[in-house]
Each structure stands twice: as C-alpha cells, then as structure tokens.
Amino acid sequence: MTGLPTVANLINGEWLRSDHERIVHHKFTGEPIAVAYDATTDMVADAVSVAHAASRSPLDPLERFEILRAVAGAIAENREQLAIDVVRESGFSLKDCLGDTDRAVQTMLTSAEEAKRIDGAVVPIQAAPGFAHRLAFTIRQPVGVVGAITPFNSPLNTVAHKIGPALAAGNAAVVKPSPFTPIAAAALCRMLLEAGLPAGLIGLVLGPGETIGRALVEDERVDFVTFTGSTATGKSISASLGMRRATMECGNVSATIVCRDANVVSAAQQCARGAFRKSGQVCTSVQRLYVHADVMDEFLDGLVAAASKLVVGDPEDPRTDIGPMISEAAAQRAEEWVDAAVEQGARVVAGGKRSGPVMTPTILVDVPSRARVLCEEAFAPVVSVVPFEDFDAAIDAVNDTPFGLQAGIFTRDLDSALTAARRLRVGGVVVNSPSSTRADLMPYGGVKDSGYGVEGPRYAIREMTEERLVLIEPAGSR
Ligand code: NAD
C-alpha cells in the first residue's frame, strides 16, 4: 500500500524490507496506519549472527549509561508523537499512552543508572579449610545475545523493559515485537542507533510468533530469552530452550481483596481504574475482587459509579479513558465469556455491551466459581465481584488458580496486610492499591503459571548476566 509509513527489520544498522507486507491497523477506526515487513527466517538468523559477533565486544558500563540515558531523553523529547503512535497501533487511550511513554523514560533511565552498578561479592573463602591464603569474589558478565519477545499490550514500555536491561548488562539484543504493535518498538531501536549504540548490538525482526518468534528463540546462539506474553506461548518457548536461561512474564487472573476495615471509597475508585485501564488488557488488571460482605454494597456502588464516569470511545480523544480492545475478535471473545457467565447465573451490574472492538467496562456479581471470567485470564474490561466473610477463605480463593503474578489488598489492619503478604502465592503483594500497581524500578515477576524470572532493570540485569566466581591463590603463597 503506497503512502503509508513503513516499519522494517533492523539488521546491522540497516532497515530491511521483505516481500511479506503486513498492514498495521488503527485499532479503533480500522484504518491502515503503516506497512510492516515480516522478516524471513534467514533474516532472523542474520540478525542473531550480527548480534552474536557484536556481543563479543561489550561496551564499557559508562558508555552503556550514556547511550541509555540519551535514549531516555529522546523518548521524553518525542513524548507526544510516541504516545499517539502507540494509541493508534494499540487502541489504548491517549491518557494511558502518555503515561506509558513517561514510564518508558523511567525504564531507560533506571537501566542507564543500573549499568553503573553491576557489582559482585567478596566470598569469605579464607574460612574454608586449606583456603586461608586465597581470595575469592564474584563478577557478573553479560550472557551474550538476548532474544526479546514482546506482547501487544505495552508496545513501548515492555520493549524498554527488555532492551534497557539487556544493553545495560553489556549484551546484544534482538527484539521481536507483537505483530499487532511493531511501530513503537522500531522507534525505540531507531533512538538507540541515533544515541550512538553500535549497530550490531540491536536488531529488530518482525512477524508472527509461530515462525519468526520461534526462529529467534530456537537459535542456539541466543543465550537468554526474555519473554512477555500469554502462559500458553511462554510454556511452548520454555520447553524449547533446553539449558538456556530465560525470563517468562506470563498471564494471570489477578485478584484484589477489600477488607471490612478498608477505605472503601478509595478502594472502589482505584479498583475501577485497575480493572478497566487499557480495556483490562494488563497482566495484573483487576479481574477478581473479593470484598467483605459487610462493605459489599458500599463498595459495589462506588465501583459502578466510578465505572460509569469512564469515557469510552475514540482513544485519540484526550478525554477518553477506555478505547477499543486489540481486535474485534478479542472483544467478541470477552462478550462470549460474559454471556456464558450470565447463562450460568451471573448478573451484569454495569456494562456488558460491545460495539465492534469496544467493550464497555463490565462489572459482574453472583458469578459461579467455575465461570471462565473467574478462572481464566479475561484480558478484557470485565471484573467479577465476590463477597467473603472469612479472611482466610478469601486468601485461599485468590490462591485457587494456576497463576501467581501480583495481588492487591485494601485494609487498615497491619496483621491482615502481613498475613496476605505471607500467604498469597504471587510475585508481589500490593497493600492499599489494586493488583495492577507497578513502578518500573521494582522487582516484577510471577510464580506458578505466571512464569519465572524478575523484571525491573536492576533485577533483569541480574537475570541477563552470568555470575562467575574468581578464586585466587597468590602465586608465592606456597
Ligand atoms: P501472545 O503470547 O499471543 O504473544 C506474545 C508474543 O509472543 C508476540 O510477540 C507473539 O508474536 C510471540 N509468539 C507467539 N507464539 C510464539 C512462539 N511459538 N515462539 C515465539 N514467540 C511467539 O501474547 P499477547 O496476546 O501478545 O499478550 C497478552 C498476554 O501477555 C497476556 O496473557 C498477558 O497476561 C501477558 N502479559 C504478561 C505480562 C507480565 O509481566 N507477566 C505483561 C504483559 C502481558
């Protein structure tokens, strides 16, 4: 299609097209907004070859710091344009995309700072019998080539969470973004080159996961895979890696508990945002709400009132809170799940309507415990509110899923907060905020089917480096 901006593959500093054109659509209007060129598997192999060669000459930490800091500055300078690009390719509201762009600045800046803090530890080796004259310490070395696979639901900041730490750690990176959202990933790669990153250290390959993503992760020269996406894809990638290391940031059926002593008004307002932001397409989006029966009515009134104030529609309109879902098919699937829950006895107290790819913020009560909206990841603006009387039972209910990414609890009681922190089997427990709360520098990762490994630049750098022991015996000591 002529006249549209193009998104190409990046190999050794060159933007390469192919014969496989893919139209990227505006997720609200459906209009074509760009032509992306899917890579071939040969191009993937070339991108990995280049990265593999470049990874043998890692940059000094100070050089990494300066380049990543410059990219953080470039994202900030291009904030509005980047945000509008992400609005169009993802359908998320301009408010959300401006917020995500600001977060990407923080992700790159924190990665830059952490590049200067990669340290090791002294090992008290002298205490070992026969080792009194020796010295031991650990160093952290780059793994080599990081292959990054990213989902559609945070086209800029999730890519930054992969590339930033990978480069900060001294690696080369090859990224394969979601075919739904390649534009922001390409913009980030361009900024890295403009900031002076040696061309071989960053590659971009576009296309479907089943072919191009698979070719990337199955290339044995990729030393580390950092993946964010669904649990099904994560399991399939993980199974193909053998002894190679990885971080798997996968799905969740996120829950938040509201106790009787909570600030119910604030909890309802925060949970509305936590459930419906980005049309619920956030891995920690509030999908299950366990609310103490004594405050259920007050909480539900507050949640419905907050949901009814959300402006739904054109994501480019600065007043809009909730745009479309990633595709009409995704919205149809969400609608089917809501309809099925209703057939099983659930009641819709807000929303439940779909128009094309737009699903209105939907609140359900009386949901049977085995309904899909309670048991499987909805990834949609749909939340189920379940009353509880016994706190321990609420904790058990949150844990009663194969997933474990993050959970929230609203309470003024320290004991309840600490009990939740100890007993909820998740990667993170958030007190007096919903499950969806995240700052980019914090450790972030799941347990069980939500995956393994931890993000947040400081922690991702630990994942993407190899800890090596150095054991020294002074030559003249014997
Ligand atoms: P997805 O699994 O469909 O795709 C994710 C990426 O994997 C895409 O780039 C896709 O092309 C690629 N892919 C697919 N099959 C592949 C294969 N066989 N080999 C290699 N790559 C392959 O996920 P999605 O629909 O884009 O994103 C939504 C999912 O991501 C949700 O489940 C959500 O919970 C999860 N997610 C998790 C986190 C987290 O931090 N835990 C954050 C954001 C999103």
Coordinates of C-alpha atoms and ligand atoms in Angstrom, one line a residue:
M1 CA 0.0 0.0 0.0
T2 CA 1.5 3.3 -1.0
G3 CA 1.8 6.4 1.0
L4 CA 1.8 4.7 4.4
P5 CA 4.8 4.9 6.8
T6 CA 6.8 1.6 6.7
V7 CA 8.2 -0.5 9.5
A8 CA 11.2 -2.7 8.5
N9 CA 13.5 -5.2 10.1
L10 CA 16.8 -3.8 11.6
I11 CA 19.9 -5.8 11.0
N12 CA 23.4 -4.4 11.5
G13 CA 22.1 -0.8 11.4
E14 CA 20.1 -1.3 8.1
W15 CA 16.4 -1.2 7.8
L16 CA 15.4 -4.2 5.6
R17 CA 12.1 -4.8 3.9
S18 CA 10.9 -8.2 2.6
D19 CA 8.2 -9.5 0.3
H20 CA 5.9 -10.1 3.2
E21 CA 3.8 -7.0 3.8
R22 CA 1.6 -6.7 6.8
I23 CA -0.8 -3.8 7.2
V24 CA -0.9 -2.4 10.7
H25 CA -4.4 -1.1 11.5
H26 CA -5.7 1.7 13.7
K27 CA -7.3 -0.4 16.4
F28 CA -10.3 2.0 16.8
T29 CA -11.0 3.1 13.2
G30 CA -9.6 0.1 11.5
E31 CA -7.8 2.3 9.0
P32 CA -4.3 1.2 7.8
I33 CA -1.7 3.2 9.5
A34 CA 1.6 1.5 8.4
V35 CA 3.1 -1.3 6.4
A36 CA 5.3 -3.6 8.3
Y37 CA 7.6 -6.1 6.5
D38 CA 7.7 -9.5 8.1
A39 CA 11.2 -11.0 8.4
T40 CA 12.1 -14.3 6.8
T41 CA 13.8 -17.0 8.9
D42 CA 17.0 -16.2 7.1
M43 CA 16.8 -12.6 8.3
V44 CA 16.3 -13.8 11.8
A45 CA 19.5 -15.9 11.5
D46 CA 21.3 -12.9 10.1
A47 CA 20.1 -10.7 13.0
V48 CA 21.4 -13.2 15.5
S49 CA 24.7 -13.7 13.7
V50 CA 25.3 -9.9 13.8
A51 CA 24.3 -9.7 17.5
H52 CA 26.5 -12.7 18.3
A53 CA 29.5 -11.1 16.7
A54 CA 28.8 -7.7 18.3
S55 CA 28.3 -9.2 21.8
R56 CA 32.0 -10.2 21.8
S57 CA 32.9 -6.5 22.2
P58 CA 30.7 -5.3 25.0
L59 CA 30.6 -1.5 25.7
D60 CA 32.0 -0.2 28.9
P61 CA 29.5 0.5 31.6
L62 CA 29.9 4.2 31.3
E63 CA 29.2 4.0 27.5
R64 CA 26.1 2.0 28.2
F65 CA 25.0 4.5 30.8
E66 CA 25.4 7.4 28.4
I67 CA 23.6 5.8 25.4
L68 CA 20.6 4.6 27.5
R69 CA 20.4 8.0 29.3
A70 CA 20.3 9.7 25.9
V71 CA 17.5 7.4 24.7
A72 CA 15.5 8.2 27.9
G73 CA 16.0 11.9 26.9
A74 CA 14.9 11.1 23.3
I75 CA 11.7 9.4 24.5
A76 CA 10.9 12.4 26.7
E77 CA 11.5 14.8 23.8
N78 CA 9.3 12.7 21.4
R79 CA 6.6 12.0 24.1
E80 CA 3.5 13.2 22.2
Q81 CA 4.4 11.6 18.9
L82 CA 5.4 8.3 20.5
A83 CA 2.2 8.3 22.6
I84 CA 0.0 8.9 19.5
D85 CA 1.7 6.2 17.6
V86 CA 1.0 3.8 20.4
V87 CA -2.6 5.0 20.7
R88 CA -3.1 4.1 17.0
E89 CA -1.4 0.8 16.9
S90 CA -2.8 -0.5 20.3
G91 CA -6.1 1.3 20.8
F92 CA -5.2 2.4 24.3
S93 CA -6.3 5.8 25.3
L94 CA -4.0 8.8 24.9
K95 CA -4.0 9.3 28.7
D96 CA -2.7 5.7 29.1
C97 CA -0.2 6.0 26.3
L98 CA 1.2 9.3 27.6
G99 CA 1.6 7.6 31.0
D100 CA 3.3 4.6 29.4
T101 CA 5.7 6.8 27.5
D102 CA 6.7 8.6 30.7
R103 CA 7.2 5.1 32.3
A104 CA 9.4 4.1 29.3
V105 CA 11.6 7.2 30.1
Q106 CA 12.0 5.9 33.7
T107 CA 12.7 2.3 32.5
M108 CA 15.5 3.5 30.2
L109 CA 16.9 5.9 32.8
T110 CA 16.9 3.3 35.5
S111 CA 18.6 0.9 33.1
A112 CA 21.2 3.5 32.4
E113 CA 21.8 4.1 36.1
E114 CA 22.0 0.3 36.9
A115 CA 24.6 -0.1 34.1
K116 CA 27.0 1.6 36.5
R117 CA 26.1 -0.6 39.5
I118 CA 26.8 -4.1 38.3
D119 CA 28.8 -5.5 41.1
G120 CA 29.9 -8.8 42.6
A121 CA 30.5 -10.0 46.1
V122 CA 33.5 -11.0 48.2
V123 CA 33.4 -14.6 49.2
P124 CA 34.9 -15.3 52.7
I125 CA 37.0 -18.1 51.2
Q126 CA 39.7 -17.9 53.9
A127 CA 37.3 -19.6 56.3
A128 CA 37.4 -22.8 54.3
P129 CA 39.9 -25.5 55.4
G130 CA 43.0 -25.2 53.3
F131 CA 42.0 -21.9 51.7
A132 CA 43.4 -19.5 54.2
H133 CA 45.7 -17.8 51.7
R134 CA 43.2 -17.4 48.9
L135 CA 40.9 -14.6 47.9
A136 CA 37.6 -15.1 46.2
F137 CA 35.0 -12.8 44.7
T138 CA 32.2 -12.9 42.1
I139 CA 31.8 -10.8 38.9
R140 CA 28.8 -10.5 36.7
Q141 CA 29.4 -11.0 32.9
P142 CA 27.0 -10.4 30.1
V143 CA 25.3 -13.5 28.8
G144 CA 25.9 -12.5 25.1
V145 CA 22.8 -12.3 23.0
V146 CA 19.3 -11.6 24.5
G147 CA 16.3 -12.5 22.4
A148 CA 13.3 -10.5 23.4
I149 CA 9.7 -11.4 22.5
T150 CA 7.0 -8.8 23.5
P151 CA 3.2 -8.7 23.6
F152 CA 0.8 -6.1 22.2
N153 CA -0.3 -4.6 25.5
S154 CA 2.6 -2.3 26.2
P155 CA 4.3 -1.6 22.9
L156 CA 6.9 0.8 24.2
N157 CA 7.5 0.2 27.9
T158 CA 7.6 -3.6 27.7
V159 CA 10.1 -3.4 24.9
A160 CA 12.1 -0.9 27.0
H161 CA 12.0 -3.3 29.9
K162 CA 13.7 -5.9 27.7
I163 CA 16.2 -3.8 25.7
G164 CA 17.2 -1.4 28.5
P165 CA 18.5 -4.0 31.0
A166 CA 19.9 -6.3 28.2
L167 CA 22.1 -3.4 26.9
A168 CA 22.8 -2.1 30.4
A169 CA 24.2 -5.6 31.2
G170 CA 26.5 -5.4 28.2
N171 CA 24.6 -7.7 25.9
A172 CA 23.4 -7.5 22.3
A173 CA 19.6 -7.8 21.9
V174 CA 17.3 -8.9 19.1
V175 CA 13.7 -8.0 19.6
K176 CA 10.6 -9.5 18.0
P177 CA 7.5 -7.3 18.9
S178 CA 3.9 -8.3 18.6
P179 CA 2.7 -8.2 15.0
F180 CA -0.2 -6.0 16.3
T181 CA 2.2 -3.3 17.5
P182 CA 5.6 -3.1 15.8
I183 CA 5.7 0.7 15.4
A184 CA 6.9 1.8 18.9
A185 CA 9.5 -1.0 19.0
A186 CA 11.0 0.2 15.8
A187 CA 11.0 3.8 17.1
L188 CA 12.9 2.7 20.2
C189 CA 15.5 0.9 18.1
R190 CA 16.0 3.9 15.9
M191 CA 16.6 6.1 19.0
L192 CA 19.2 3.6 20.2
L193 CA 21.1 3.9 16.9
E194 CA 20.8 7.7 17.0
A195 CA 22.2 7.7 20.5
G196 CA 25.3 6.0 19.2
L197 CA 24.7 2.4 20.1
P198 CA 27.0 0.2 17.8
A199 CA 24.7 -1.1 15.1
G200 CA 25.3 -4.8 15.8
L201 CA 24.1 -4.5 19.4
I202 CA 20.4 -4.1 18.5
G203 CA 18.3 -6.0 16.0
L204 CA 14.6 -6.0 15.2
V205 CA 12.8 -8.8 13.5
L206 CA 9.1 -8.5 12.7
G207 CA 6.4 -11.1 12.1
P208 CA 4.3 -13.9 13.5
G209 CA 5.3 -15.6 16.7
E210 CA 4.9 -19.1 15.3
T211 CA 7.5 -18.6 12.6
I212 CA 9.7 -15.6 13.3
G213 CA 9.4 -15.7 17.1
R214 CA 10.1 -19.4 17.1
A215 CA 13.1 -19.0 14.8
L216 CA 14.6 -16.4 17.2
V217 CA 14.1 -18.4 20.4
E218 CA 15.2 -21.7 18.8
D219 CA 18.5 -20.2 17.6
E220 CA 21.1 -21.7 19.9
R221 CA 23.2 -18.5 19.6
V222 CA 20.5 -16.7 21.6
D223 CA 21.9 -17.1 25.1
F224 CA 18.9 -15.7 27.0
V225 CA 15.3 -15.3 26.1
T226 CA 13.2 -12.6 27.8
F227 CA 9.5 -13.2 27.0
T228 CA 6.3 -11.4 27.9
G229 CA 3.1 -12.8 26.7
S230 CA 0.5 -15.5 27.4
T231 CA 1.2 -18.5 29.5
A232 CA 0.5 -20.9 26.6
T233 CA 3.2 -19.2 24.5
G234 CA 5.5 -19.0 27.4
K235 CA 5.3 -22.7 28.1
S236 CA 5.9 -23.5 24.5
I237 CA 9.0 -21.3 24.4
S238 CA 10.3 -22.5 27.7
A239 CA 10.0 -26.1 26.5
S240 CA 12.2 -25.4 23.5
L241 CA 15.1 -23.8 25.5
G242 CA 16.9 -26.7 27.0
M243 CA 19.6 -25.4 29.3
R244 CA 19.4 -21.8 28.0
R245 CA 18.1 -19.3 30.5
A246 CA 15.0 -17.2 30.3
T247 CA 12.6 -14.8 32.0
M248 CA 9.0 -15.7 31.4
E249 CA 6.5 -12.9 32.2
C250 CA 3.2 -14.6 31.5
G251 CA -0.5 -14.4 32.2
N252 CA -2.5 -14.0 35.4
V253 CA -6.1 -13.9 36.7
S254 CA -5.4 -11.0 39.0
A255 CA -7.2 -10.6 42.3
T256 CA -7.6 -7.8 44.9
I257 CA -9.1 -8.2 48.4
V258 CA -11.2 -5.5 50.0
C259 CA -11.4 -6.0 53.8
R260 CA -14.2 -4.7 56.1
D261 CA -11.8 -2.0 57.5
A262 CA -10.6 -0.7 54.1
N263 CA -11.1 2.8 52.9
V264 CA -13.9 1.6 50.7
V265 CA -14.5 4.8 48.7
S266 CA -10.8 5.0 47.7
A267 CA -10.6 1.2 47.1
A268 CA -13.6 1.3 44.7
Q269 CA -12.2 4.2 42.7
Q270 CA -8.7 2.7 42.4
C271 CA -10.1 -0.7 41.5
A272 CA -12.3 0.8 38.7
R273 CA -9.1 2.1 37.2
G274 CA -7.2 -1.1 37.9
A275 CA -9.8 -3.2 36.2
F276 CA -10.6 -1.1 33.1
R277 CA -7.4 0.8 32.2
K278 CA -6.3 -0.3 28.7
S279 CA -9.6 -2.1 28.4
G280 CA -8.4 -4.6 31.0
Q281 CA -5.5 -5.7 28.8
V282 CA -2.9 -5.5 31.5
C283 CA -1.4 -8.7 33.0
T284 CA -2.2 -7.5 36.5
S285 CA -5.6 -6.0 35.6
V286 CA -8.1 -6.4 38.5
Q287 CA -10.3 -9.3 37.3
R288 CA -11.4 -10.8 40.6
L289 CA -12.5 -8.7 43.5
Y290 CA -13.0 -10.4 46.9
V291 CA -15.0 -7.9 49.0
H292 CA -16.0 -8.3 52.7
A293 CA -19.8 -8.9 52.7
D294 CA -20.3 -6.1 55.3
V295 CA -19.0 -3.5 52.8
M296 CA -20.1 -5.2 49.6
D297 CA -23.0 -2.8 48.9
E298 CA -21.0 0.4 49.6
F299 CA -18.0 -0.9 47.5
L300 CA -20.2 -2.0 44.6
D301 CA -22.0 1.3 44.5
G302 CA -18.6 3.1 44.4
L303 CA -17.2 0.7 41.7
V304 CA -20.3 1.1 39.5
A305 CA -20.2 4.9 40.0
A306 CA -16.5 5.1 39.1
A307 CA -17.0 2.8 36.1
S308 CA -19.9 4.9 34.8
K309 CA -17.7 8.1 34.8
L310 CA -15.1 6.5 32.5
V311 CA -15.3 7.9 29.0
V312 CA -15.4 5.1 26.4
G313 CA -14.6 5.6 22.7
D314 CA -12.1 7.2 20.4
P315 CA -8.7 6.6 22.1
E316 CA -7.2 9.7 20.3
D317 CA -9.7 12.0 22.1
P318 CA -7.8 13.3 25.2
R319 CA -11.0 12.9 27.3
T320 CA -11.3 9.2 26.6
D321 CA -10.4 6.7 29.3
I322 CA -11.1 3.4 27.6
G323 CA -10.5 2.7 23.9
P324 CA -11.1 -0.5 21.9
M325 CA -9.6 -3.9 22.6
I326 CA -6.8 -5.0 20.4
S327 CA -9.2 -6.6 17.9
E328 CA -12.9 -7.2 17.3
A329 CA -12.2 -10.9 17.8
A330 CA -10.8 -10.2 21.3
A331 CA -13.9 -8.2 22.2
Q332 CA -16.2 -10.8 20.8
R333 CA -14.4 -13.4 23.0
A334 CA -14.8 -11.2 26.1
E335 CA -18.5 -10.7 25.3
E336 CA -19.0 -14.5 24.9
W337 CA -17.4 -15.1 28.3
V338 CA -19.7 -12.5 29.9
D339 CA -22.8 -14.1 28.2
A340 CA -21.7 -17.5 29.3
A341 CA -21.3 -16.4 32.9
V342 CA -24.8 -14.8 32.7
E343 CA -26.3 -18.1 31.4
Q344 CA -24.7 -19.7 34.4
G345 CA -26.4 -17.3 36.8
A346 CA -24.2 -14.2 37.0
R347 CA -25.7 -10.7 36.9
V348 CA -24.3 -7.7 35.0
V349 CA -24.4 -4.6 37.2
A350 CA -22.6 -2.4 34.7
G351 CA -21.6 -2.6 31.1
G352 CA -21.7 -5.9 29.3
K353 CA -22.2 -4.3 25.9
R354 CA -19.9 -4.5 22.9
S355 CA -19.7 -2.3 19.8
G356 CA -17.1 -3.6 17.3
P357 CA -13.8 -3.8 19.1
V358 CA -15.1 -1.7 22.1
M359 CA -16.3 -3.5 25.2
T360 CA -17.9 -1.3 27.9
P361 CA -16.4 -1.6 31.4
T362 CA -18.3 -4.6 32.8
I363 CA -19.0 -5.5 36.4
L364 CA -20.4 -8.9 37.3
V365 CA -21.8 -10.3 40.6
D366 CA -23.1 -13.7 41.5
V367 CA -20.6 -15.3 39.2
P368 CA -20.4 -19.1 39.6
S369 CA -17.0 -20.1 40.8
R370 CA -16.1 -22.1 37.7
A371 CA -17.1 -19.5 35.1
R372 CA -14.3 -18.6 32.7
V373 CA -14.4 -14.9 33.8
L374 CA -13.3 -16.0 37.2
C375 CA -10.9 -18.9 36.3
E376 CA -9.2 -17.9 33.1
E377 CA -7.4 -14.7 32.1
A378 CA -10.0 -12.4 30.6
F379 CA -7.6 -9.7 29.4
A380 CA -10.7 -7.6 28.9
P381 CA -12.6 -4.8 30.8
V382 CA -14.5 -7.3 32.9
V383 CA -14.4 -7.7 36.6
S384 CA -16.2 -10.1 38.9
V385 CA -17.1 -9.0 42.5
V386 CA -17.3 -11.8 45.0
P387 CA -18.3 -11.3 48.7
F388 CA -16.5 -13.0 51.5
E389 CA -17.0 -13.3 55.3
D390 CA -13.9 -15.3 56.3
F391 CA -10.5 -13.6 55.5
D392 CA -8.6 -17.0 55.3
A393 CA -11.2 -18.2 52.7
A394 CA -10.6 -15.0 50.7
I395 CA -6.8 -15.7 50.7
D396 CA -7.5 -19.3 49.6
A397 CA -9.8 -18.1 46.8
V398 CA -7.1 -15.7 45.5
N399 CA -4.6 -18.6 45.5
D400 CA -7.0 -21.0 43.9
T401 CA -5.7 -20.5 40.4
P402 CA -2.7 -21.8 38.5
F403 CA -1.4 -18.3 38.2
G404 CA 0.5 -16.0 40.6
L405 CA 1.7 -12.7 39.3
Q406 CA 0.5 -9.9 41.6
A407 CA -2.3 -9.4 44.1
G408 CA -3.7 -6.4 46.0
I409 CA -5.3 -6.0 49.4
F410 CA -7.1 -3.0 50.9
T411 CA -7.0 -2.9 54.7
R412 CA -6.1 -0.7 57.6
D413 CA -5.1 -3.7 59.7
L414 CA -1.4 -4.5 59.8
D415 CA -2.0 -8.1 60.7
S416 CA -4.2 -8.7 57.7
A417 CA -1.7 -7.0 55.4
L418 CA 1.1 -9.1 56.7
T419 CA -0.9 -12.3 56.5
A420 CA -1.7 -11.5 52.9
A421 CA 1.9 -10.8 52.2
R422 CA 3.0 -14.1 53.6
R423 CA 0.1 -16.3 52.4
L424 CA -0.7 -15.0 48.9
R425 CA 1.4 -17.1 46.5
V426 CA 2.3 -14.4 44.0
G427 CA 5.3 -12.4 42.9
G428 CA 4.1 -9.2 44.5
V429 CA 1.5 -8.2 47.1
V430 CA 0.3 -4.6 47.0
V431 CA -1.3 -3.1 50.1
N432 CA -4.0 -0.4 49.7
S433 CA -3.6 -0.3 46.0
P434 CA -5.0 -2.7 43.4
S435 CA -3.1 -5.7 41.9
S436 CA -2.3 -3.6 38.8
T437 CA 0.1 -1.3 40.6
R438 CA 3.6 -1.1 39.3
A439 CA 6.6 1.2 39.4
D440 CA 9.2 0.4 36.8
L441 CA 12.2 0.1 39.1
M442 CA 10.6 -2.5 41.4
P443 CA 11.1 -6.3 41.1
Y444 CA 8.2 -7.7 39.0
G445 CA 7.6 -11.3 38.0
G446 CA 5.3 -14.2 38.7
V447 CA 5.3 -17.6 40.2
K448 CA 3.4 -20.8 39.1
D449 CA 1.9 -20.4 35.6
S450 CA 2.6 -16.7 35.6
G451 CA 6.2 -17.5 34.8
Y452 CA 9.7 -17.1 36.3
G453 CA 12.5 -14.6 36.5
V454 CA 12.1 -11.0 37.5
E455 CA 11.9 -7.7 35.6
G456 CA 12.7 -4.2 36.8
P457 CA 16.1 -3.0 35.4
R458 CA 18.2 -3.9 38.5
Y459 CA 16.7 -7.4 38.7
A460 CA 16.6 -8.0 35.0
I461 CA 20.3 -7.2 34.8
R462 CA 20.9 -9.9 37.3
E463 CA 18.9 -12.3 35.1
M464 CA 20.8 -11.3 32.0
T465 CA 24.3 -11.7 33.4
E466 CA 26.2 -14.7 34.5
E467 CA 27.7 -14.7 38.0
R468 CA 31.2 -16.0 37.8
L469 CA 33.4 -16.9 40.7
V470 CA 37.1 -15.8 40.7
L471 CA 39.3 -17.8 43.1
I472 CA 42.8 -16.5 43.5
E473 CA 45.8 -18.1 45.2
P474 CA 48.7 -15.7 45.3
A475 CA 51.5 -17.4 43.3
G476 CA 54.0 -17.0 46.1
S477 CA 51.8 -18.3 48.9
R478 CA 53.1 -21.9 48.8
Ligands
NAD1 P1 1.0 -13.8 23.0 O1 1.5 -14.9 23.8 O2 0.0 -14.2 22.0 O3 2.2 -13.2 22.2 C1 3.3 -12.6 22.8 C2 4.5 -12.6 21.8 O4 4.9 -13.9 21.6 C3 4.2 -12.0 20.5 O5 5.2 -11.3 20.0 C4 4.0 -13.3 19.6 O6 4.1 -13.0 18.3 C5 5.0 -14.2 20.2 N1 4.8 -15.6 20.0 C6 3.7 -16.3 19.8 N2 3.9 -17.6 19.6 C7 5.3 -17.7 19.7 C8 6.2 -18.9 19.6 N3 5.7 -20.1 19.4 N4 7.5 -18.6 19.7 C9 8.0 -17.4 19.9 N5 7.2 -16.3 20.0 C10 5.9 -16.5 19.9 O7 0.5 -12.7 24.0 P2 -0.3 -11.3 23.7 O8 -1.7 -11.7 23.3 O9 0.5 -10.5 22.7 O10 -0.2 -10.6 25.1 C11 -1.1 -10.8 26.1 C12 -0.5 -11.8 27.2 O11 0.7 -11.3 27.7 C13 -1.5 -11.9 28.3 O12 -1.6 -13.3 28.7 C14 -0.8 -11.1 29.4 O13 -1.1 -11.5 30.7 C15 0.6 -11.3 29.1 N6 1.4 -10.3 29.7 C16 2.2 -10.6 30.8 C17 2.9 -9.6 31.4 C18 3.8 -9.9 32.7 O14 4.6 -9.1 33.0 N7 3.6 -11.1 33.3 C19 2.9 -8.3 31.0 C20 2.1 -8.0 29.8 C21 1.4 -9.0 29.2

